[in-house]
Coordinates of C-alpha atoms and ligand atoms in Angstrom, one line a residue:
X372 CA 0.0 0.0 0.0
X373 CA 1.3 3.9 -0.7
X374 CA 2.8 5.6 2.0
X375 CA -0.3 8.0 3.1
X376 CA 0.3 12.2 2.1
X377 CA 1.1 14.3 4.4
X378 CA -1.4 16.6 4.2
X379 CA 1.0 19.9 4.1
X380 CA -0.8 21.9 2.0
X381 CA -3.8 23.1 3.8
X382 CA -6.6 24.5 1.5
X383 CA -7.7 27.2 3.9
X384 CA -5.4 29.0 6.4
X385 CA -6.0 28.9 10.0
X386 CA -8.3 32.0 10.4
X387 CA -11.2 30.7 7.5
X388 CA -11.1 27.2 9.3
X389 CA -11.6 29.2 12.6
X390 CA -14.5 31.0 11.6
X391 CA -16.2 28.0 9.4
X392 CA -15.6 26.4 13.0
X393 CA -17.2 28.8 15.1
X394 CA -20.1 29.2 12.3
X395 CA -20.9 25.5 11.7
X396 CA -19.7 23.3 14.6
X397 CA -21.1 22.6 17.9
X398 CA -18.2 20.6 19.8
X399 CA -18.5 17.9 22.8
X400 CA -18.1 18.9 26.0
X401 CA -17.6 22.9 25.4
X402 CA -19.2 26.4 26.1
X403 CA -19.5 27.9 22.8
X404 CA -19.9 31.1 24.2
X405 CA -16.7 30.8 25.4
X406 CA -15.1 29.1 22.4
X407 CA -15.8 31.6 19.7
X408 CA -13.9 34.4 22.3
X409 CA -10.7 32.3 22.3
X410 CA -11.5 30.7 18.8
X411 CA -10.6 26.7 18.4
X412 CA -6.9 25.3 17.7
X413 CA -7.3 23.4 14.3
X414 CA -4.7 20.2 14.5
X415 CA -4.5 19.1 11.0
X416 CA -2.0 16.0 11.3
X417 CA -0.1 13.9 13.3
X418 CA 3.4 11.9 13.5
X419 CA 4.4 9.6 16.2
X420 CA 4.3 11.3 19.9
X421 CA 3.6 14.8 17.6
X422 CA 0.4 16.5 16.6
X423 CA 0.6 19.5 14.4
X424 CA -1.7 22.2 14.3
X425 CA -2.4 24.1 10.7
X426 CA 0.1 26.4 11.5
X427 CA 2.6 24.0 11.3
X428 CA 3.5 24.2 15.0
X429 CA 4.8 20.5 16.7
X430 CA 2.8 20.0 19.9
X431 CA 3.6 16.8 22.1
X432 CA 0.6 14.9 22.9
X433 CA 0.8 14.3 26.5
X434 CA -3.2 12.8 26.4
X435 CA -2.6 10.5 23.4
X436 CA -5.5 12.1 22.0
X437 CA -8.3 11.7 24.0
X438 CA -6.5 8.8 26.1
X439 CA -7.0 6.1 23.0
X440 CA -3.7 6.7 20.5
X441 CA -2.0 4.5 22.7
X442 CA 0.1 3.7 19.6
X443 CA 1.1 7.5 18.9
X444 CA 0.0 8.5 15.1
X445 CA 1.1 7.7 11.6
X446 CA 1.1 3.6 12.1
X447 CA 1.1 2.2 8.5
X448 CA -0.3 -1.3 9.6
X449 CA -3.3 0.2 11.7
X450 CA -3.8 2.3 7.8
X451 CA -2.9 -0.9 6.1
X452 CA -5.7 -3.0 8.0
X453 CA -8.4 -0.6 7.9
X454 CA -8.0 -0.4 4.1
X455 CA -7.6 -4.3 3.4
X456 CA -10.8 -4.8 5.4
X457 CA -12.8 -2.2 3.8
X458 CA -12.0 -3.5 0.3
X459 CA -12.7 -6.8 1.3
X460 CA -15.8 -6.1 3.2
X461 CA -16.1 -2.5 4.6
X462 CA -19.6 -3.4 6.3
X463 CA -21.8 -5.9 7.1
X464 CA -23.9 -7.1 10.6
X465 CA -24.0 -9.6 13.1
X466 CA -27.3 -9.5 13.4
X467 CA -29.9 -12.7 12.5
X468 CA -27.2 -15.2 12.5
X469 CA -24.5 -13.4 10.7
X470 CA -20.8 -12.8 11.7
X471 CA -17.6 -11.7 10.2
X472 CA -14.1 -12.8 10.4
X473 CA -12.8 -9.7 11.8
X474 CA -15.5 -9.6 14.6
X475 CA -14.6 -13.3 15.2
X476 CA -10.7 -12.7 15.4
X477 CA -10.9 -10.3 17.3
X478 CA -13.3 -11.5 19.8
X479 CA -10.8 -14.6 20.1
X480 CA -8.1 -12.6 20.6
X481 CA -9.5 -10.5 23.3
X482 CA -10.4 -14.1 24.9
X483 CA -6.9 -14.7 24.6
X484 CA -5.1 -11.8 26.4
X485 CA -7.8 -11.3 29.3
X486 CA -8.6 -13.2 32.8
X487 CA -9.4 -17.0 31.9
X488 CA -13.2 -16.3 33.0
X489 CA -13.5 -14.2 30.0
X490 CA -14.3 -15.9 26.5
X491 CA -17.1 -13.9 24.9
X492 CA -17.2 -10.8 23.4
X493 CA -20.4 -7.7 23.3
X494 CA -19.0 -5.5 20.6
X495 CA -20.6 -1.7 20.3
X496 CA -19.3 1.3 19.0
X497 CA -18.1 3.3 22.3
X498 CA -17.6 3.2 25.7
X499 CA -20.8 5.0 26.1
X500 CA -22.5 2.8 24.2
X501 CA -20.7 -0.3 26.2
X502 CA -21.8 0.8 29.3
X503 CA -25.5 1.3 28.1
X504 CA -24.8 -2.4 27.2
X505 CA -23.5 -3.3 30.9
X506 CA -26.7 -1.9 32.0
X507 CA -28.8 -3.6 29.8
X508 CA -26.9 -7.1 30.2
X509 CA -26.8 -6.8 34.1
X510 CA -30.6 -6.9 34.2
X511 CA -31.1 -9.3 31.8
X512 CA -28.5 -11.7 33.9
X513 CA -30.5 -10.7 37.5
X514 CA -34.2 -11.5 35.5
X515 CA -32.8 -14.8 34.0
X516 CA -31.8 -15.6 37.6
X517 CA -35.0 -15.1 38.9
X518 CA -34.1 -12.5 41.1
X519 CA -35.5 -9.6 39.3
X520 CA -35.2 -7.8 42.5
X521 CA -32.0 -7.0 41.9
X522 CA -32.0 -4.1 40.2
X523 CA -29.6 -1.4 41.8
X524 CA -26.0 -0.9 40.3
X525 CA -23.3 1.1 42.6
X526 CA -21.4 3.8 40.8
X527 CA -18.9 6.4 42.6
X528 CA -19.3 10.1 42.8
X529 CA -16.7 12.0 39.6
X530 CA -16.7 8.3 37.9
X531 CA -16.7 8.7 34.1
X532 CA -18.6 6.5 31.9
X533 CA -19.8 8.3 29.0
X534 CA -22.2 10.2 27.9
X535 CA -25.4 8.5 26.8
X536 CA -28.1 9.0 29.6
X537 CA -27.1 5.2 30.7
X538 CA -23.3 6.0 30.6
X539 CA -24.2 9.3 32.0
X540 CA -26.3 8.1 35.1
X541 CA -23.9 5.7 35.8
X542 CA -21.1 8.5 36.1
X543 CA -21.2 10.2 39.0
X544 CA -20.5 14.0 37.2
X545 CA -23.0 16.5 39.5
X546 CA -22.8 18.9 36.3
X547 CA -23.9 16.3 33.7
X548 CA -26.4 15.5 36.1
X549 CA -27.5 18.6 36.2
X550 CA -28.6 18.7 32.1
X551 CA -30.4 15.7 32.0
X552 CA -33.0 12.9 32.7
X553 CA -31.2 10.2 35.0
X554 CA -32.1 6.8 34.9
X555 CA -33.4 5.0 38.4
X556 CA -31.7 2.4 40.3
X557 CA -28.1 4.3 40.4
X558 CA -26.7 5.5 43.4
X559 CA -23.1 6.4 43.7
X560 CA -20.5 6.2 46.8
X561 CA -17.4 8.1 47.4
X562 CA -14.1 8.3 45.7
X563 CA -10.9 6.9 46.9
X564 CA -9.4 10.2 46.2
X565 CA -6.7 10.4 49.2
X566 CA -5.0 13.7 48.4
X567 CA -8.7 15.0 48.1
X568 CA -9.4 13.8 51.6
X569 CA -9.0 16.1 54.7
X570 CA -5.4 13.3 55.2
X571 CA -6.5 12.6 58.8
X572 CA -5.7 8.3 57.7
X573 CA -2.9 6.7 55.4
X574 CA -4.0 5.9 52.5
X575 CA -3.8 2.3 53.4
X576 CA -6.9 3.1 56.2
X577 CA -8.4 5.5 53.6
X578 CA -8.3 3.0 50.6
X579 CA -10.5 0.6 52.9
X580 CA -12.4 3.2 54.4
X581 CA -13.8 4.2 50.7
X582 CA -14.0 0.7 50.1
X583 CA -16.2 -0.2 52.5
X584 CA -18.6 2.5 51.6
X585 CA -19.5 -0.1 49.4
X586 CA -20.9 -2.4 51.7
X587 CA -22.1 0.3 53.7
X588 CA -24.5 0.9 50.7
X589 CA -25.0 -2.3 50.0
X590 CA -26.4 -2.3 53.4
X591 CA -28.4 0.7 52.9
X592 CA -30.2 -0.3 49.7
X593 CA -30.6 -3.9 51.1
X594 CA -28.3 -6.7 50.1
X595 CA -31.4 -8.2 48.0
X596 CA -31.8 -5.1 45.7
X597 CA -27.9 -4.9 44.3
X598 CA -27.2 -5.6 40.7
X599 CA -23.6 -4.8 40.6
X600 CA -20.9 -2.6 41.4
X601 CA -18.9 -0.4 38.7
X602 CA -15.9 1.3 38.9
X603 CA -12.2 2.6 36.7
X604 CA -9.4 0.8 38.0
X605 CA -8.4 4.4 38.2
X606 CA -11.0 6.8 37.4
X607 CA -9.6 8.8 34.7
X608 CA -11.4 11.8 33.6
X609 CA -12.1 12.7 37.0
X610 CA -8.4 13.6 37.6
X611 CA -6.5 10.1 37.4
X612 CA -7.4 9.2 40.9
X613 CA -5.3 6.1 42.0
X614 CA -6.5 4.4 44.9
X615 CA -4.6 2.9 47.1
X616 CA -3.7 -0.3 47.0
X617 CA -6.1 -1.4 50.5
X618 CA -8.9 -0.5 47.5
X619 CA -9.6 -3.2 45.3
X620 CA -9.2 -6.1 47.2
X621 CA -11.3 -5.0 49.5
X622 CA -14.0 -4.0 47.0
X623 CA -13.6 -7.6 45.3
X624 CA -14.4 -9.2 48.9
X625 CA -17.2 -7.2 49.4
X626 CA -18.5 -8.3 45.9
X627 CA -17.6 -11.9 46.5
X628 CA -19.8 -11.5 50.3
X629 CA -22.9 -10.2 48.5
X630 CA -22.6 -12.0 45.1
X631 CA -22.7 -8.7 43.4
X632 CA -21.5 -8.7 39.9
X633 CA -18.2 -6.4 39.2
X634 CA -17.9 -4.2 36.2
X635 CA -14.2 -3.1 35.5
X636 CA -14.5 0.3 33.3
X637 CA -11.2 -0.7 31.4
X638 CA -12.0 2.3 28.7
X639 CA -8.8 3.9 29.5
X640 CA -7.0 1.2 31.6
X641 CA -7.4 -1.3 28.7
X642 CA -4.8 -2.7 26.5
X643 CA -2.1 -2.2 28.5
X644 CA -2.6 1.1 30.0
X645 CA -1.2 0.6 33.5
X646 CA 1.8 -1.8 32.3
X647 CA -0.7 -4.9 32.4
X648 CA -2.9 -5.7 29.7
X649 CA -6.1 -4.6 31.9
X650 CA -6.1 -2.5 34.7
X651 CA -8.1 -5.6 36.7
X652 CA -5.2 -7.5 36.2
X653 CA -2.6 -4.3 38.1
X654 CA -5.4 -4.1 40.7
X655 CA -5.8 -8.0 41.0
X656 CA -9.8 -7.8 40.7
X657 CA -11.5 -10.7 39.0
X658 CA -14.5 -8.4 37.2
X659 CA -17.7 -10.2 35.8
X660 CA -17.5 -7.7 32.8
X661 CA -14.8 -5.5 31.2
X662 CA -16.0 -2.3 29.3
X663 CA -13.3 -1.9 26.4
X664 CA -13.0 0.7 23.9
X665 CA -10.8 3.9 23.2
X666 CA -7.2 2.0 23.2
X667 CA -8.7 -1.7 21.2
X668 CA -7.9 0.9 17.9
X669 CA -5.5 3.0 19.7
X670 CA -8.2 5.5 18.5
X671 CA -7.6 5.0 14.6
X672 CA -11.4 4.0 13.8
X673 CA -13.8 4.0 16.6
X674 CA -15.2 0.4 18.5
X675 CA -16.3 -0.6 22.1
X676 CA -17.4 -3.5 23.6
X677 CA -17.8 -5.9 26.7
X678 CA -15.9 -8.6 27.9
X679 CA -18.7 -11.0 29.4
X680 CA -17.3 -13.3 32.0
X681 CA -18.6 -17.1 32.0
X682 CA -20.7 -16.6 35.2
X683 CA -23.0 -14.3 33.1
X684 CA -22.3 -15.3 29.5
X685 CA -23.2 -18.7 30.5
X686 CA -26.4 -17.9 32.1
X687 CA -27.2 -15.7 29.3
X688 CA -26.6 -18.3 26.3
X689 CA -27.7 -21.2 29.1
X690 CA -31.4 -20.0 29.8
X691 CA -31.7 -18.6 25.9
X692 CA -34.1 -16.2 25.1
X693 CA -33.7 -13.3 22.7
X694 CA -31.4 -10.3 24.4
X695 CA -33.3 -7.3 22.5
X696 CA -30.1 -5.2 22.4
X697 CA -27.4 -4.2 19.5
X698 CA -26.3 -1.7 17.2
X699 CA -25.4 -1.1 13.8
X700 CA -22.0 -0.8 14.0
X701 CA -21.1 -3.8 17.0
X702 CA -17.9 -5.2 15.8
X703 CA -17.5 -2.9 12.4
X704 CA -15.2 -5.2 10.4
X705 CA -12.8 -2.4 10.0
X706 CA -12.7 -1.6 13.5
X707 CA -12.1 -4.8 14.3
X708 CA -9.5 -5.6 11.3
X709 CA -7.7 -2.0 13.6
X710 CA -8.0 -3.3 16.6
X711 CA -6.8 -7.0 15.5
X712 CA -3.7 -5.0 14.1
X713 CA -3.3 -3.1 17.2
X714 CA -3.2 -5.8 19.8
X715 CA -0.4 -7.7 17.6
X716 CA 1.4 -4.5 17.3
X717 CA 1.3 -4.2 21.0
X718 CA 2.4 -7.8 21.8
X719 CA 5.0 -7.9 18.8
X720 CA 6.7 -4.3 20.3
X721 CA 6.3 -5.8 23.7
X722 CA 4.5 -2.5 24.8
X723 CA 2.8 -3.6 27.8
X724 CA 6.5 -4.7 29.1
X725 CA 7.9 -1.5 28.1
X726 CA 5.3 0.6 30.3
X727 CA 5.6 -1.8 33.4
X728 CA 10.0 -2.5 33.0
X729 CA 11.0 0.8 31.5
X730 CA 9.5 3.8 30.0
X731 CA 6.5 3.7 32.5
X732 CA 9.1 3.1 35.6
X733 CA 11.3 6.1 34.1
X734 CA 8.5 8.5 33.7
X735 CA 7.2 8.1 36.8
X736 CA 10.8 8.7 38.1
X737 CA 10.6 11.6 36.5
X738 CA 7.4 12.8 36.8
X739 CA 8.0 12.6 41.0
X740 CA 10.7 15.3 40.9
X741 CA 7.8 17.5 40.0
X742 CA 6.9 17.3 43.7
X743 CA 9.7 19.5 44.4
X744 CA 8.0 22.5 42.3
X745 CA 6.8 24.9 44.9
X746 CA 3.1 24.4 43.4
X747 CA 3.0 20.6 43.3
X748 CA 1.1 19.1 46.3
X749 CA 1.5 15.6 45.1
X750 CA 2.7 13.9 41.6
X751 CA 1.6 10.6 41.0
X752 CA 1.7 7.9 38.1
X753 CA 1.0 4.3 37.1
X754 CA 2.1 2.9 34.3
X755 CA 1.6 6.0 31.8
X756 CA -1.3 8.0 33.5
X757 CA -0.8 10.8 35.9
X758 CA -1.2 13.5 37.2
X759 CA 0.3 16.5 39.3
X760 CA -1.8 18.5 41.9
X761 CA -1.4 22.5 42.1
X762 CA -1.8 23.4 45.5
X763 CA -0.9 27.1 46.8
X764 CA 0.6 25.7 50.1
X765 CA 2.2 22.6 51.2
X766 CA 2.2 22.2 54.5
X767 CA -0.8 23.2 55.5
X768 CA -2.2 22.1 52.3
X769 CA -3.7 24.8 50.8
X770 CA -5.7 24.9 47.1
X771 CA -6.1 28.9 45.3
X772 CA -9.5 29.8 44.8
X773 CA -11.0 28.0 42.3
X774 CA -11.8 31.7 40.7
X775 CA -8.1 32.2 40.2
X776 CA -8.0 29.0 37.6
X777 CA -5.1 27.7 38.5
X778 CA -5.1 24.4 36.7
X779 CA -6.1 25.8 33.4
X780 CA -3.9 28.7 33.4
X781 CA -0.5 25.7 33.6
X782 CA -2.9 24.2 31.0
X783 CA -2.8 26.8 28.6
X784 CA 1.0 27.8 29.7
X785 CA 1.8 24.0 28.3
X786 CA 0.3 24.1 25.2
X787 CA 1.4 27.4 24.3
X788 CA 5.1 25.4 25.2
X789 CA 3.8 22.9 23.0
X790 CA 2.7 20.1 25.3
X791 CA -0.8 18.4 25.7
X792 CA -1.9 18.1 28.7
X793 CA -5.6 18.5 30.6
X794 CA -6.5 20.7 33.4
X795 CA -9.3 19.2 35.8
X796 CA -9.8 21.5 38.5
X797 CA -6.3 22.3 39.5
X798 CA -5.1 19.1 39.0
X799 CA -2.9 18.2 35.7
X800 CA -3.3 14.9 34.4
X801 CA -1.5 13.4 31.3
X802 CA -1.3 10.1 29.8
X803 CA 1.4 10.0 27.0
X804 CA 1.4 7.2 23.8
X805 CA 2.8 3.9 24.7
X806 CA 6.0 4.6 22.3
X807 CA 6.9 8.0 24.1
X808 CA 10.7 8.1 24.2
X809 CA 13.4 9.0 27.2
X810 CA 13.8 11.8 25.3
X811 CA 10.1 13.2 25.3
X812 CA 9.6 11.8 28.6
X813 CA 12.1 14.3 29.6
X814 CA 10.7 17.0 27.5
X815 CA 7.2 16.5 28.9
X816 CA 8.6 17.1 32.7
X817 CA 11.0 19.8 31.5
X818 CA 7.9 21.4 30.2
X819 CA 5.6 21.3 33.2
X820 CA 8.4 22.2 35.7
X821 CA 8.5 25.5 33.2
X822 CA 4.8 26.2 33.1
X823 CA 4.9 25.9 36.7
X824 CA 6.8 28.9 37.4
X825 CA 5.0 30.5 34.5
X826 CA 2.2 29.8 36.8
X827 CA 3.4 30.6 40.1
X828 CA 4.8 34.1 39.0
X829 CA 1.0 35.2 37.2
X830 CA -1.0 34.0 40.4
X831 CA 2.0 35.8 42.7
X832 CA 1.8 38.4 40.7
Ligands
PXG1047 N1 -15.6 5.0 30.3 C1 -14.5 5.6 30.6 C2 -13.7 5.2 31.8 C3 -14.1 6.7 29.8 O1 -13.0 7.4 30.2 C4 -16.0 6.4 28.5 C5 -16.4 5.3 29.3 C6 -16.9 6.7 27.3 O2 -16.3 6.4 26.1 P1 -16.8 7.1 24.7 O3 -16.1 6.3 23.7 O4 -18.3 6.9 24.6 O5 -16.4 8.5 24.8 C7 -14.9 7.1 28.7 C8 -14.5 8.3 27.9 C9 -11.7 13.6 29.2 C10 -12.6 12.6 28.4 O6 -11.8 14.8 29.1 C11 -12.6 11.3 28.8 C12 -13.5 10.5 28.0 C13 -14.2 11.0 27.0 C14 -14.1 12.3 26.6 C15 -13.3 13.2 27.4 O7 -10.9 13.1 30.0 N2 -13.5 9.2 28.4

């Protein structure tokens, strides 16, 4: 196959796309208001670790996108595989007794590299959708085990699980919330944020204190009336909260005692994340389903999907009975010819090894010395997902006023020094591509020590 063009020639300059932008496009997640003051930045390619924007100006991806190119940008064989499959057979269903090879491969493959309870495969087109799926197939598993009863699922308070109203619900974001029409039978318990906490235990006590909110709930709602428990290995958009390590175990044994089925949101700790091919297996949870999507293509076409574990798929294919659930695109062939493509890139480059034996351990080597930045309350990182909290005084530990906009301010200071990175709150999180050199790990730190002081002297000022 041709090498793809660079696209180098841009038809319009910066300032039409701008203005077709701010006349045409309403964007996720944005006030528009807002926007068309600042006016959008238009990134019109991408090499490697590199985005570019139409200006021609080289901007490090810190977020690999929007956490999914976990294979940085410009891979031939994720190009190559998308176009094979869509000359051979760009669409077709797996609906009424119909299935692909790509959608089969892949499901095998994903078999293959995940916890021996998982050999089946729910493919949809997002995380979102995914979760919608997790919602639909946790009731369907409770009915068929005639304990209908059992309707409630556990969620935690700044979880992120998408944005359909299922997804949505299931989050626990007050200001999404806010804007819409919940579903019932969600309820949400704390975070296992510890820096967030007033600090009063070690993280060991607070890991199994938030834990154990769990079966406090369980309690509350009645034991009878739980569905399931979901949660991030570690919650991502919500300001990569790690928990510590008291967390999961305990939240598995608390699953186990009640018999509650446990959803592992592995939408950003998936595919090798976290230096293990799933965040369950870092944590040492043994989940009843695994939400995938984002890194199965390291972003190149989009696909989601669940893995079902045999306690449920078994059930489910066991007692029979139409599942009225689906969607057009579940297991797109050329998502699935991408994501077959990127999981042998990933074993054949040996990535996971390389974030859990080298560039993950030396980034987060790094990525500490950031601690000793006046403004840095705490800098943490697994694997290749981080973040760095600005805090206005250490000891006490002090936050500015969330007026002041601390966090976006570094924000904007690092992408104006040409690295991505997102500001949530005042707390800067970044999670790099899987190929990130030495060299660009340095770069990134170098970079945010800088923006720090750009920081410190404008709210000193
Ligand atoms: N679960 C998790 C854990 C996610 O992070 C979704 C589900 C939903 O996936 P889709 O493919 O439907 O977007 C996500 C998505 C951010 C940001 O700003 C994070 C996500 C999406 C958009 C923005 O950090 N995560």
């Amino acid at each position: 196959m041709a090498a793809i063009e660079k696209n180098t020639q841009s038809p319009r300059t910066r300032t039409e796309w701008q203005n077709l932008d701010k006349e045409h496009h309403l964007h996720p997640f944005t006030d528009h208001k807002d926007l068309h003051q600042k006016r959008s930045r238009i990134i019109s390619r991408a090499d490697g670790c590199y985005i570019y924007d139409v200006d021609g100006n080289e901007i490090l991806d810190g977020m690999s996108g929007l956490w999914c190119v976990n294979l940085g940008y410009g891979r031939e064989e994720l190009v190559a595989a998308a176009t094979a499959q869509l000359r051979e057979l760009p669409y077709y269903n797996n609906f009424f007794q119909c299935a692909h090879p790509p959608a089969i491969e892949l499901a095998t493959l994903l078999a293959e590299i995940s916890q021996p309870q998982f050999n089946r495969v729910f493919f949809a087109g997002s995380g979102s959708e995914s979760n919608d799926t997790i919602v639909r197939m946790v009731r369907r598993y409770w009915d068929l085990m005639e304990q209908p009863e059992r309707r409630v699922i556990i969620s935690r308070v700044n979880a992120y699980h998408g944005s359909t109203v299922a997804a949505a619900t299931l989050g626990g974001m007050k200001a999404m919330h806010e804007q819409m029409v919940r579903l019932p039978d969600v309820v949400h318990i704390e975070q296992p944020y510890w820096f967030g906490s007033d600090r009063s235990l070690s993280p060991a006590e607070f890991g199994l204190a938030m834990a154990r909110r769990l079966e406090e709930k369980i309690n509350e709602v009645g034991a009878g009336k739980v569905a399931a428990f979901i949660g991030e290995p570690i919650q991502g958009a919500g300001g990569v909260i790690i928990p510590p390590d008291s967390y999961w175990p305990e939240i598995q044994r608390i699953c186990d005692e009640y018999g509650i089925l446990l959803v592992s949101d592995e939408v950003i700790t998936g595919f090798g994340r976290l230096g293990e091919w799933f965040g369950a297996d870092y944590f040492g949870t043994r989940p009843d389903f695994m939400t995938f999507a984002k890194g199965v293509t390291s972003g190149y076409l989009p696909l989601g999907g669940v893995l079902v574990g045999d306690r449920v798929a078994d059930v489910l294919i066991d007692k029979g009975g139409e599942f009225y659930h689906g969607y057009t695109y579940s297991g797109h062939p050329a998502s699935c010819a991408v994501a077959i493509a990127n999981v042998k890139l990933i074993q054949k480059e040996g990535l996971v090894q390389r974030i859990r034996d080298d560039i993950g351990p030396y980034l987060q080597q790094r990525w500490a010395t950031l601690e000793d930045h006046p403004l840095v309350g705490e800098a943490r990182m697994v694997g290749l997902m981080g973040a760095f909290e600005i805090v206005s005084n250490k000891e006490p530990m002090q936050r500015f006023d969330a007026k002041r906009g601390a966090g976006p301010l570094c924000r904007d200071h690092l992408v104006a020094n040409g690295v991505v990175m997102r500001a949530v709150g005042d707390t800067i999180i970044a999670a790099p591509p899987f190929t990130l050199s030495r060299a660009q790990a340095d770069r990134l730190v170098e970079v945010a020590w800088r923006c720090l002081d750009l920081t410190q002297q404008e709210l000193l000022a």
